[in-house]
Structures are given as structure tokens and as C-alpha cells.
């Protein structure tokens, strides 16, 4: 085949090979946004880090790994790190991971009557 | 942030002072992201101009004149994109190591580099002739331009897709 054709094939193959790996790990595409989870529970631990904060969250008899938002956004919207200390009760609404049964991506979190949108 | 399941060097990188600072600082991570974008915009944009001319667009302009202006822009962009990219990598080295899209992005950039080297080692040596106004560049040069468009376009796309995988 011609030089151009060969290079087009290689480039397309590279991009196409990515497709089967879709939904792996915890990229934004790996959450089931047709299923809305509402978890009422207690924060075990939290991180307030880039690219996004996280919670280890005890709810429904399990410890959930909850994906929050970027620190700058959370701060901007009034959700400070010290509001998520261990032992704090909270309600988290979000989407479950397709790969990990105890991971979810939070759309919003309610602590002490205040709800913060994370997306 | 993903942790654990990764090679020791990646864990060591992300848990070091630089990684911890990147994650903890409110401004550093978004700022590094923005600078990375500006860097690759100049890189991809500079290369785009030369590639379009290579495949025959704007033949009224002499190719080596276009290149003389735009390639330094591309190189300046590269000089910003690479270190900022390294900082972004260090922030979550384990996650990036495990992310197939990141791997493909690095591979496609390597291909783009090889393509550029082959062009400059080969046909480019006589660019004053075949890059002159009104002259159609030879097949090898046109192919290199087309491939470059695909590779760098692909790199930009893959960079954006990292977050979705």
C-alpha cells in the first residue's frame, strides 16, 4: 500500500485499540449514570487533593470509595476539608462504578444540612 | 487517586514531595493543566501550519519560509508542554502508568517524532526546490505531512480522552 495509506492504517489502529480498554479504571466513562445511588453514612477518611478529593464512606454495610471534585471547585462552593473529618455523617448522591462494586462518583454531598454540587 | 497497584518507581514518584505538592496545592494543578494546554496548542498549531503547506495548501507561500516562522513556535510549545506534562504525570504516576490511553498518547507522539526526523533527514534537504511557491511537494513529503496531521491530531485527542478511561 502507499506510504500515506500505511500511516493512516497505523494511526487508526492505535486509536481503535484504545476502544476495548474503554471503561477501565476510574475514568469518567466508567460510571453507570443510569443508576442513581443515594448513600447515607459516615465518613471514615477523606482526602482533599488534586485531581479530585475522595472519601472512604461507611454506608449500607460497606465501605464505599467515593470520588469527589477538585479541591479548587469544592472550596469555591463552600465545601472545606475540615467539613469532612472522620466520623462526620453525610449523604452522598452519585453513580456507581462499572468496574468496582464499592466505588461511586459523587454528584453531590450533603453535610449538616448543606448540599454541595460537585459536577 | 489510584494507589497501590503500580510499579515501585511510580509509587515513589507520586508519593514524593513534588507529587504531594501538586495534589495539595489548589492553584498548581489547574495552572499546570492550563500551561500544558497552551504549550501543546502552540506545538500542534505550529506543526499544523507546516503540515498543511506540506500537503499542498497555500502553495503560494514558500514552505521553508512558513517553517522558519512556525517551527520555532512549535518548539517553544514543546518546551512548555513537556515539563508541564511531566508534572501532571508525577501527580498521579500510578494511575497514568495504568492508563492505556496515556500509553497510546506517548506512543503516537514517538511516531510523530520519528516521522518528523525521517522528513528532515530526507526530503527536507532539498526543500528550497520542492517547497518553492507553486511547486507540488514530492509524495514522500506530502505523506509525511499527512501522517504528521494524524499523529499530532491523535495525540491531542488521546490527551483529552485520558480522563475518560
Coordinates of C-alpha atoms in Angstrom, one line a residue:
Chain A
X1 CA 0.0 0.0 0.0
X2 CA 1.1 3.6 -0.4
X3 CA 3.0 5.5 2.3
X4 CA 0.0 7.6 3.2
X5 CA -2.3 4.6 3.4
X6 CA 0.1 2.7 5.6
X7 CA 0.4 5.6 8.0
X8 CA -3.4 6.2 8.1
X9 CA -3.8 2.5 9.0
X10 CA -1.3 2.7 11.8
X11 CA -2.8 5.8 13.3
X12 CA -6.3 4.4 13.1
X13 CA -5.2 1.1 14.6
X14 CA -3.7 2.9 17.5
X15 CA -6.8 4.9 18.2
X16 CA -9.0 1.8 17.6
X17 CA -7.0 -0.3 20.0
X18 CA -8.0 2.1 22.8
X19 CA -11.7 1.3 22.4
X20 CA -11.6 -2.2 24.1
X21 CA -9.9 -0.6 27.1
X22 CA -12.9 1.8 27.5
X23 CA -14.5 1.9 30.9
X24 CA -11.3 0.5 32.5
X25 CA -10.1 2.1 35.8
X26 CA -12.0 5.1 37.0
X27 CA -12.2 7.4 34.1
X28 CA -15.3 9.5 33.7
X29 CA -16.8 6.9 31.3
X30 CA -16.6 4.1 33.8
X31 CA -19.6 5.1 35.9
X32 CA -23.2 4.0 35.2
X33 CA -25.1 7.3 35.0
X34 CA -28.4 5.5 34.5
X35 CA -28.3 4.3 38.2
X36 CA -28.5 6.9 40.9
X37 CA -27.2 5.9 44.3
X38 CA -28.1 7.7 47.5
X39 CA -25.9 6.7 50.4
X40 CA -26.4 7.8 54.0
X41 CA -23.5 7.1 56.1
X42 CA -20.3 8.1 57.9
X43 CA -17.0 9.4 56.6
X44 CA -14.2 7.1 57.6
X45 CA -11.4 9.1 56.0
X46 CA -11.2 11.8 53.3
X47 CA -8.7 13.4 51.0
X48 CA -8.8 16.9 49.7
X49 CA -6.4 16.6 46.8
X50 CA -5.9 17.2 43.0
X51 CA -7.1 16.0 40.6
X52 CA -10.1 15.2 42.9
X53 CA -10.9 14.5 46.6
X54 CA -12.1 11.1 47.8
X55 CA -13.9 9.6 50.8
X56 CA -13.8 6.2 52.4
X57 CA -17.5 6.2 53.3
X58 CA -19.3 3.7 55.5
X59 CA -22.9 3.1 54.3
X60 CA -25.2 0.2 53.7
X61 CA -22.8 -2.2 55.5
X62 CA -19.9 -1.4 53.1
X63 CA -17.1 1.0 52.9
X64 CA -17.5 2.9 49.7
X65 CA -14.7 4.6 47.8
X66 CA -16.3 8.0 46.8
X67 CA -14.9 10.2 44.1
X68 CA -15.4 13.9 44.9
X69 CA -14.4 17.0 42.9
X70 CA -11.2 19.1 42.5
X71 CA -10.2 21.0 45.7
X72 CA -10.5 24.4 44.0
X73 CA -14.1 23.6 43.0
X74 CA -15.1 22.2 46.4
X75 CA -13.5 25.2 48.1
X76 CA -15.3 27.6 45.8
X77 CA -18.6 26.0 46.5
X78 CA -18.2 26.2 50.3
X79 CA -17.1 22.6 50.9
X80 CA -14.0 22.8 53.1
X81 CA -11.7 20.0 54.0
X82 CA -12.5 20.2 57.7
X83 CA -16.2 19.6 57.0
X84 CA -15.3 16.1 56.0
X85 CA -13.5 14.9 59.1
X86 CA -13.6 11.3 60.1
X87 CA -16.8 10.5 61.9
X88 CA -18.9 13.1 60.1
X89 CA -22.3 11.8 58.8
X90 CA -23.2 12.7 55.3
X91 CA -25.5 11.9 52.3
X92 CA -23.8 11.2 49.0
X93 CA -25.7 11.0 45.7
X94 CA -23.9 9.7 42.6
X95 CA -23.2 7.0 40.1
X96 CA -21.8 3.5 40.8
X97 CA -18.6 2.4 39.1
X98 CA -19.0 -0.3 36.4
X99 CA -15.7 -1.9 37.4
X100 CA -15.6 -1.7 41.2
X101 CA -18.7 -2.6 43.2
X102 CA -17.8 -0.3 46.1
X103 CA -16.8 2.8 44.1
X104 CA -19.0 5.6 43.1
X105 CA -18.7 9.1 41.7
X106 CA -20.5 11.7 43.8
X107 CA -22.7 14.3 42.1
X108 CA -23.4 16.0 45.3
X109 CA -22.8 15.7 49.0
X110 CA -24.9 16.9 51.9
X111 CA -23.3 17.6 55.3
X112 CA -25.0 19.2 58.3
X113 CA -27.9 20.3 56.1
X114 CA -25.7 21.9 53.4
X115 CA -25.6 20.3 49.9
X116 CA -22.6 20.9 47.6
X117 CA -22.9 20.1 43.9
X118 CA -19.7 18.5 42.8
X119 CA -20.1 18.5 39.0
Chain B
X1 CA -6.2 9.0 43.3
X2 CA -5.2 5.5 42.4
X3 CA -2.6 3.9 44.6
X4 CA -1.0 0.6 45.2
X5 CA -1.3 -1.3 42.0
X6 CA 1.7 0.1 40.2
X7 CA 5.5 -0.3 39.8
X8 CA 7.6 0.9 42.7
X9 CA 9.1 3.8 40.8
X10 CA 5.7 5.2 40.0
X11 CA 4.6 4.9 43.6
X12 CA 7.9 6.6 44.7
X13 CA 7.3 9.4 42.2
X14 CA 3.8 10.2 43.1
X15 CA 4.4 10.0 46.9
X16 CA 7.5 12.2 46.7
X17 CA 7.5 15.9 47.7
X18 CA 6.7 17.1 44.1
X19 CA 3.7 14.7 43.8
X20 CA 2.3 15.7 47.2
X21 CA 2.7 19.4 46.5
X22 CA 0.9 19.0 43.1
X23 CA -2.0 17.3 44.8
X24 CA -2.2 19.5 47.8
X25 CA -1.8 22.9 46.1
X26 CA -5.1 24.5 44.9
X27 CA -3.5 26.5 42.2
X28 CA -0.6 24.5 41.0
X29 CA -2.6 21.6 39.4
X30 CA -5.1 23.7 37.4
X31 CA -2.3 26.1 36.4
X32 CA -0.1 23.3 35.2
X33 CA -3.0 22.0 33.2
X34 CA -3.6 25.3 31.6
X35 CA 0.1 25.8 30.7
X36 CA 0.2 22.3 29.3
X37 CA -2.8 23.2 27.1
X38 CA -1.2 26.5 25.9
X39 CA 2.1 24.6 25.2
X40 CA 0.5 21.9 23.1
X41 CA -1.6 24.4 21.3
X42 CA 1.5 26.2 20.1
X43 CA 3.1 22.9 19.4
X44 CA 0.2 21.4 17.4
X45 CA -0.7 24.8 15.8
X46 CA 2.8 25.4 14.6
X47 CA 3.1 21.9 13.2
X48 CA -0.4 22.2 11.7
X49 CA 0.7 25.2 9.6
X50 CA 3.7 23.4 8.2
X51 CA 1.8 20.2 7.6
X52 CA -1.0 21.9 5.7
X53 CA 1.6 23.5 3.5
X54 CA 3.4 20.2 3.0
X55 CA 0.2 18.5 1.7
X56 CA -0.2 21.4 -0.7
X57 CA -2.4 24.1 1.0
X58 CA -1.2 27.7 0.4
X59 CA 1.3 26.8 -2.3
X60 CA 1.8 30.5 -3.0
X61 CA 3.9 30.6 0.2
X62 CA 7.4 29.2 0.2
X63 CA 7.4 26.2 2.5
X64 CA 10.8 27.0 4.1
X65 CA 9.5 30.5 4.9
X66 CA 6.4 29.0 6.6
X67 CA 8.6 26.6 8.5
X68 CA 11.1 29.2 9.5
X69 CA 8.3 31.1 11.3
X70 CA 6.1 28.2 12.6
X71 CA 8.6 25.6 13.7
X72 CA 10.2 27.8 16.4
X73 CA 6.6 28.4 17.7
X74 CA 6.1 24.6 17.8
X75 CA 9.4 24.1 19.6
X76 CA 8.5 26.8 22.2
X77 CA 5.2 24.9 22.7
X78 CA 7.1 21.7 23.1
X79 CA 9.4 23.3 25.7
X80 CA 6.3 24.2 27.8
X81 CA 4.2 21.0 27.1
X82 CA 6.9 18.5 28.2
X83 CA 7.8 19.8 31.7
X84 CA 4.1 20.5 32.5
X85 CA 3.2 17.1 31.2
X86 CA 5.9 15.6 33.5
X87 CA 4.4 17.5 36.5
X88 CA 0.9 16.2 35.6
X89 CA 2.3 12.7 35.3
X90 CA 4.0 12.9 38.7
X91 CA 0.7 14.0 40.3
X92 CA -0.8 10.6 39.6
X93 CA 2.1 8.4 38.3
X94 CA 0.5 5.1 39.2
X95 CA -2.8 6.0 37.5
X96 CA -1.1 7.3 34.4
X97 CA 1.1 4.2 34.2
X98 CA -2.0 2.0 34.3
X99 CA -4.0 4.2 31.9
X100 CA -3.9 2.7 28.4
X101 CA -4.8 5.9 26.7
X102 CA -1.8 7.7 28.3
X103 CA 0.4 4.9 26.9
X104 CA -1.0 5.3 23.4
X105 CA -0.5 9.0 23.6
X106 CA 3.2 8.6 24.3
X107 CA 3.5 6.1 21.5
X108 CA 1.8 8.3 19.0
X109 CA 4.0 11.2 20.0
X110 CA 7.0 9.0 19.4
X111 CA 5.7 8.1 16.0
X112 CA 5.2 11.8 15.2
X113 CA 8.8 12.4 16.2
X114 CA 10.1 9.6 14.1
X115 CA 8.0 10.9 11.2
X116 CA 9.5 14.3 11.6
X117 CA 13.1 13.0 11.8
X118 CA 12.6 11.0 8.7
X119 CA 11.3 14.0 6.8
X120 CA 14.1 16.3 7.9
X121 CA 16.8 13.7 7.3
X122 CA 15.4 13.0 3.8
X123 CA 13.3 15.2 1.5
X124 CA 13.7 18.3 3.6
X125 CA 17.3 18.7 2.5
X126 CA 16.0 19.9 -0.9
X127 CA 13.0 21.8 0.5
X128 CA 14.1 25.1 -1.2
X129 CA 13.4 23.4 -4.6
X130 CA 10.2 21.4 -4.0
X131 CA 8.9 23.9 -1.4
X132 CA 9.1 26.8 -3.7
X133 CA 5.9 28.8 -4.5
X134 CA 3.7 27.0 -6.9
X135 CA 5.6 23.7 -6.8
X136 CA 3.8 20.5 -5.7
X137 CA 5.9 18.8 -2.9
X138 CA 7.0 15.2 -3.7
X139 CA 5.0 12.2 -2.5
X140 CA 7.2 11.4 0.5
X141 CA 6.9 15.0 1.8
X142 CA 3.2 15.0 1.3
X143 CA 2.8 11.7 3.1
X144 CA 4.9 12.9 6.0
X145 CA 2.7 16.0 6.2
X146 CA -0.5 13.9 6.2
X147 CA 0.9 11.4 8.7
X148 CA 2.0 14.3 11.0
X149 CA -1.5 15.7 10.9
X150 CA -2.9 12.3 12.0
X151 CA -0.3 11.7 14.7
X152 CA -0.5 15.1 16.3
X153 CA -4.2 15.3 16.0
X154 CA -4.3 11.9 17.6
X155 CA -2.0 13.0 20.4
X156 CA -4.3 15.9 21.2
X157 CA -7.4 13.7 21.1
X158 CA -5.8 11.0 23.3
X159 CA -4.7 13.6 25.8
X160 CA -8.3 14.7 26.2
X161 CA -9.5 11.1 26.5
X162 CA -7.2 10.2 29.3
X163 CA -9.8 11.5 31.8
X164 CA -12.4 9.2 30.4
X165 CA -10.6 5.9 30.8

